[in-house]
XYZ file of C-alpha atoms in Angstrom:
353
model
C -41.872 15.622 -109.592
C -43.047 19.180 -108.898
C -43.650 20.223 -105.312
C -46.793 22.029 -104.190
C -47.182 24.434 -101.323
C -50.878 25.148 -100.874
C -52.414 28.218 -99.339
C -56.150 28.798 -99.402
C -57.759 32.218 -99.347
C -61.469 31.560 -99.162
C -64.385 33.902 -99.759
C -67.929 33.076 -98.665
C -71.097 34.713 -99.869
C -74.181 35.329 -97.732
C -75.349 31.744 -98.350
C -72.021 30.397 -97.038
C -71.126 29.012 -100.442
C -67.502 28.916 -101.438
C -67.231 31.510 -104.210
C -63.468 32.028 -104.631
C -60.248 30.222 -103.962
C -56.550 30.895 -104.360
C -54.124 27.992 -104.583
C -50.425 28.733 -104.272
C -48.179 26.222 -105.954
C -44.435 25.910 -106.414
C -43.344 24.115 -109.542
C -39.844 22.964 -108.719
C -37.409 21.575 -111.237
C -36.306 19.351 -108.346
C -38.691 18.932 -105.394
C -35.697 18.506 -103.078
C -34.070 21.813 -103.996
C -35.468 25.164 -102.923
C -35.886 27.947 -105.495
C -35.299 25.583 -108.389
C -38.578 26.349 -110.152
C -41.488 28.770 -110.475
C -44.000 30.025 -107.922
C -47.583 30.209 -109.092
C -50.986 31.086 -107.720
C -54.116 29.734 -109.348
C -57.176 31.903 -108.738
C -60.749 31.039 -109.644
C -64.189 32.142 -108.499
C -67.737 30.969 -108.958
C -68.972 31.324 -112.505
C -72.746 32.042 -112.517
C -72.929 32.009 -116.317
C -71.775 28.409 -116.791
C -72.838 25.816 -114.190
C -70.419 23.303 -115.705
C -67.419 25.638 -115.611
C -64.227 24.156 -114.232
C -64.126 26.931 -111.622
C -67.389 25.692 -110.130
C -66.226 22.083 -110.172
C -63.056 23.041 -108.317
C -64.966 24.984 -105.680
C -67.299 22.037 -105.104
C -64.596 19.356 -105.157
C -63.855 17.231 -102.103
C -60.251 16.776 -103.254
C -59.528 20.344 -104.193
C -55.723 20.056 -104.081
C -55.582 17.235 -106.621
C -58.179 18.810 -108.874
C -56.411 22.171 -108.697
C -53.221 20.461 -109.834
C -55.054 18.909 -112.782
C -56.506 22.269 -113.762
C -53.123 23.926 -113.479
C -51.428 21.329 -115.667
C -54.192 21.700 -118.256
C -53.601 25.452 -118.667
C -49.813 25.549 -118.235
C -49.046 24.880 -121.919
C -50.862 28.092 -122.818
C -48.770 30.194 -120.426
C -45.819 31.751 -122.234
C -44.635 34.245 -119.610
C -43.791 33.683 -115.955
C -42.805 36.418 -113.530
C -39.553 35.947 -111.589
C -41.472 36.510 -108.346
C -44.946 34.892 -108.284
C -47.180 34.415 -111.292
C -50.938 34.531 -110.751
C -53.029 32.531 -113.221
C -56.692 33.520 -113.128
C -58.943 30.798 -114.499
C -62.281 31.726 -116.090
C -64.556 29.773 -118.433
C -65.971 31.706 -121.400
C -68.319 30.021 -123.889
C -67.418 26.626 -122.492
C -63.666 27.156 -122.885
C -61.213 27.664 -120.042
C -59.305 30.937 -120.460
C -56.469 32.359 -118.415
C -55.165 35.757 -117.417
C -51.580 36.066 -116.211
C -50.458 38.754 -113.760
C -47.791 39.232 -111.140
C -49.170 38.299 -107.726
C -47.757 41.211 -105.748
C -49.918 40.360 -102.727
C -48.169 37.026 -102.281
C -44.599 38.274 -102.670
C -42.755 37.866 -99.398
C -40.246 40.597 -98.634
C -37.371 38.915 -96.862
C -35.114 40.881 -94.490
C -31.390 41.355 -94.816
C -29.028 40.086 -92.135
C -28.673 42.836 -89.501
C -25.287 43.774 -88.087
C -25.974 42.145 -84.721
C -26.412 38.771 -86.474
C -23.631 39.137 -89.058
C -21.306 36.800 -87.115
C -23.650 33.808 -87.588
C -22.856 31.334 -90.361
C -24.855 31.985 -93.551
C -25.798 29.133 -95.884
C -27.358 29.506 -99.356
C -30.831 27.996 -99.509
C -29.876 26.137 -102.676
C -27.472 23.992 -100.607
C -30.346 22.509 -98.605
C -32.039 19.268 -99.572
C -35.709 19.249 -98.620
C -36.560 15.890 -97.052
C -40.101 16.473 -95.781
C -42.533 19.022 -94.366
C -42.826 19.062 -90.578
C -45.382 21.834 -90.061
C -46.287 25.258 -91.428
C -43.061 26.967 -92.550
C -40.956 24.185 -90.979
C -39.155 21.509 -93.000
C -36.742 18.675 -92.362
C -33.661 19.217 -94.535
C -30.209 17.825 -95.144
C -27.096 19.997 -95.327
C -23.545 18.707 -95.630
C -24.672 15.198 -94.766
C -26.454 16.209 -91.529
C -30.182 16.491 -90.848
C -31.593 19.805 -89.653
C -34.896 21.509 -88.955
C -35.381 24.446 -91.313
C -37.673 27.147 -89.954
C -38.566 29.327 -92.913
C -39.175 33.064 -92.717
C -42.926 33.454 -92.357
C -45.316 36.277 -93.038
C -44.270 37.882 -89.754
C -40.766 38.828 -90.892
C -39.904 40.792 -87.761
C -40.664 37.667 -85.745
C -37.920 35.760 -87.552
C -35.383 38.493 -86.802
C -36.383 38.672 -83.164
C -36.291 34.901 -82.738
C -32.831 34.784 -84.319
C -31.684 37.473 -81.894
C -33.048 35.552 -78.906
C -31.475 32.265 -79.997
C -28.152 34.001 -80.522
C -28.240 35.638 -77.085
C -29.148 32.308 -75.450
C -26.553 30.303 -77.357
C -24.660 29.699 -74.100
C -27.558 27.728 -72.598
C -27.507 23.934 -72.911
C -31.304 23.920 -72.590
C -32.042 26.057 -75.662
C -32.054 24.672 -79.182
C -28.842 25.704 -80.913
C -28.785 27.876 -84.012
C -26.733 26.190 -86.732
C -26.944 28.781 -89.523
C -28.975 31.517 -91.149
C -30.332 30.501 -94.550
C -30.111 33.161 -97.256
C -31.115 33.468 -100.915
C -28.957 34.703 -103.760
C -29.600 38.297 -102.665
C -28.348 37.487 -99.142
C -31.824 37.949 -97.696
C -32.956 35.766 -94.787
C -35.063 32.791 -95.839
C -34.991 31.256 -92.366
C -32.600 29.358 -90.142
C -31.622 25.780 -89.408
C -31.374 23.959 -86.092
C -30.429 20.370 -85.252
C -33.146 17.860 -86.090
C -34.034 16.066 -82.870
C -35.081 12.471 -82.420
C -37.132 11.112 -80.701
C -38.863 14.490 -81.063
C -41.041 16.678 -78.875
C -42.394 15.539 -75.528
C -46.020 15.567 -76.689
C -45.300 13.046 -79.446
C -43.317 10.894 -77.047
C -46.124 10.784 -74.485
C -48.682 10.215 -77.222
C -46.715 7.165 -78.368
C -46.383 5.931 -74.800
C -50.119 6.237 -74.170
C -51.265 4.764 -77.466
C -48.689 2.046 -78.007
C -47.407 0.523 -74.826
C -48.629 2.246 -71.700
C -46.607 4.147 -69.062
C -42.848 3.841 -68.868
C -41.402 2.639 -65.608
C -39.248 5.058 -63.606
C -39.935 7.981 -65.910
C -38.529 11.260 -64.661
C -39.050 14.906 -65.517
C -35.586 15.844 -64.287
C -33.976 16.292 -67.762
C -36.466 19.094 -68.495
C -35.874 21.192 -65.427
C -33.147 23.343 -66.952
C -35.510 24.571 -69.646
C -37.827 26.532 -67.445
C -35.513 29.484 -66.916
C -36.050 30.465 -70.566
C -39.788 30.383 -71.218
C -41.077 31.880 -74.426
C -44.762 32.816 -74.177
C -46.082 29.508 -75.472
C -44.560 26.917 -73.180
C -46.009 23.499 -73.982
C -44.953 19.907 -74.558
C -44.602 20.473 -78.311
C -41.984 23.154 -77.682
C -39.742 20.863 -75.658
C -37.566 18.489 -77.654
C -35.692 15.514 -76.273
C -32.334 14.449 -77.655
C -31.418 10.749 -77.956
C -29.499 11.116 -74.675
C -32.533 12.524 -72.812
C -31.502 16.176 -72.778
C -34.254 18.741 -73.159
C -34.180 21.640 -75.603
C -36.624 24.528 -75.644
C -37.753 25.832 -79.061
C -40.117 28.264 -80.760
C -39.588 31.725 -79.342
C -42.036 34.550 -80.102
C -44.854 32.273 -81.323
C -47.442 33.516 -83.802
C -50.226 32.019 -81.693
C -50.909 30.520 -78.314
C -52.007 27.012 -77.364
C -55.393 26.990 -75.678
C -54.600 23.813 -73.743
C -51.569 25.268 -71.938
C -52.230 29.008 -71.913
C -53.051 30.854 -68.699
C -56.733 31.844 -68.471
C -55.973 35.568 -68.228
C -53.752 35.433 -71.340
C -56.393 33.530 -73.297
C -58.982 36.134 -72.382
C -56.660 39.027 -73.216
C -55.735 37.558 -76.593
C -59.400 37.266 -77.581
C -60.077 40.897 -76.701
C -56.892 42.457 -78.128
C -57.161 42.097 -81.885
C -54.859 45.009 -82.723
C -52.184 44.339 -80.093
C -48.990 42.371 -80.726
C -49.334 38.952 -79.139
C -45.978 39.040 -77.369
C -46.966 42.281 -75.607
C -49.542 40.244 -73.664
C -47.025 37.745 -72.275
C -46.286 37.945 -68.541
C -44.178 35.999 -66.111
C -47.171 34.667 -64.144
C -48.834 33.519 -67.375
C -45.742 31.489 -68.288
C -45.641 30.032 -64.782
C -49.201 28.782 -65.251
C -48.204 27.061 -68.511
C -45.143 25.639 -66.814
C -47.309 24.164 -64.078
C -49.373 22.288 -66.666
C -46.191 21.120 -68.392
C -44.812 19.794 -65.104
C -48.082 17.982 -64.427
C -48.082 16.421 -67.914
C -44.475 15.284 -67.492
C -45.127 13.675 -64.123
C -48.281 11.938 -65.348
C -46.828 11.168 -68.795
C -49.907 12.640 -70.446
C -50.104 14.696 -73.620
C -53.705 15.756 -72.969
C -53.890 18.453 -70.328
C -56.499 18.364 -67.578
C -57.747 21.477 -65.843
C -57.512 21.416 -62.936
C -54.729 18.798 -62.842
C -55.834 15.367 -61.654
C -53.126 13.288 -59.985
C -53.122 9.541 -60.656
C -49.460 8.632 -60.339
C -48.962 7.631 -56.693
C -45.169 7.955 -57.023
C -45.269 11.729 -57.421
C -43.917 13.376 -54.236
C -46.098 15.769 -52.265
C -43.724 18.724 -52.725
C -44.014 18.356 -56.514
C -47.820 18.270 -56.389
C -47.909 21.337 -54.154
C -45.560 23.228 -56.465
C -47.693 22.499 -59.528
C -50.894 23.430 -57.698
C -49.367 26.807 -56.800
C -48.424 27.397 -60.435
C -51.960 26.892 -61.744
C -53.953 29.014 -59.316
C -56.284 31.455 -61.056
C -54.828 34.533 -59.358
C -51.645 35.466 -61.293
C -50.216 37.320 -58.304
C -50.427 34.197 -56.148
C -48.244 32.082 -58.442
C -44.588 31.504 -57.561
C -41.843 33.229 -59.501
C -39.745 31.309 -61.966
C -36.753 31.783 -59.667
C -38.662 30.186 -56.796
C -39.657 27.258 -58.986
C -36.067 26.725 -60.098
C -34.848 26.849 -56.501
C -37.466 24.324 -55.393
C -36.701 21.923 -58.187
C -32.943 22.187 -57.656
C -33.332 21.660 -53.908
C -35.628 18.674 -54.106
C -33.980 16.890 -57.023
């Protein structure tokens, strides 16, 4: 079975009609093995000369992924040359017949970085040794390597972000509260395709609380204590999804240098700055007080066992001590300068627990 990775690049005309679409597909010889097949993009745009053209049907389809696959399979037998990088197949109907033009899709070629000297001591694993088990999220897969299950975070469009995150994880490798870096994944040219980390069950805290709320109600004697060690290493997008729990209840912080921020947990001043700073690197907007605000919401969600954040926090759990409530309330004040420092929060939590 071939494996598809879809990416849509949509163009809208003045009437808000979909007029063009690009579907990126990977035809793998084995859907479990990376780089075992060909990468293709299928491009088509509205055809005003033929209302019944397949391009128009694809653009108007409610199940565009399946129909795009059908169209691709229909034209593949006519394709005699594939580029070693990414082949773009442009679909266009002429006189009622579907025709194709084949080019190299240079816009979609991802330029992977080499392993820098400061990361050369980390284990490197060929990507062909990984077995792809399932997709977890954008650029994140669950894989198997040497009989163990890992999370594979693939190098994204922001290549420098991958290098910087690798550097941070390596520098924080001594911390028991940071997800451990198992290996750097490289291709045959020794370029970085991503990195693998242990695959954690039961998963992130948001999913756990979502299951609690939807399936069986609150858990008795729940405690936020296992997560307290994490807060000394915040990352600009501190939220329940970025905190994993191991089967033994230990907490691990993940996802450093995020590509975006989470509106539900982000500090109001950071949200406002991000909307007004289109040409500024996102991580340049991160501040200590902004992370403290997010931490306050995380601590509230943990205590209340809620995955939906409330602003301002509403306290319903009568077992939560007053000192904890006061600490959270100080974290989420609107004035960034009035929030406690991370060191003060750590001291308070260590003293009281």
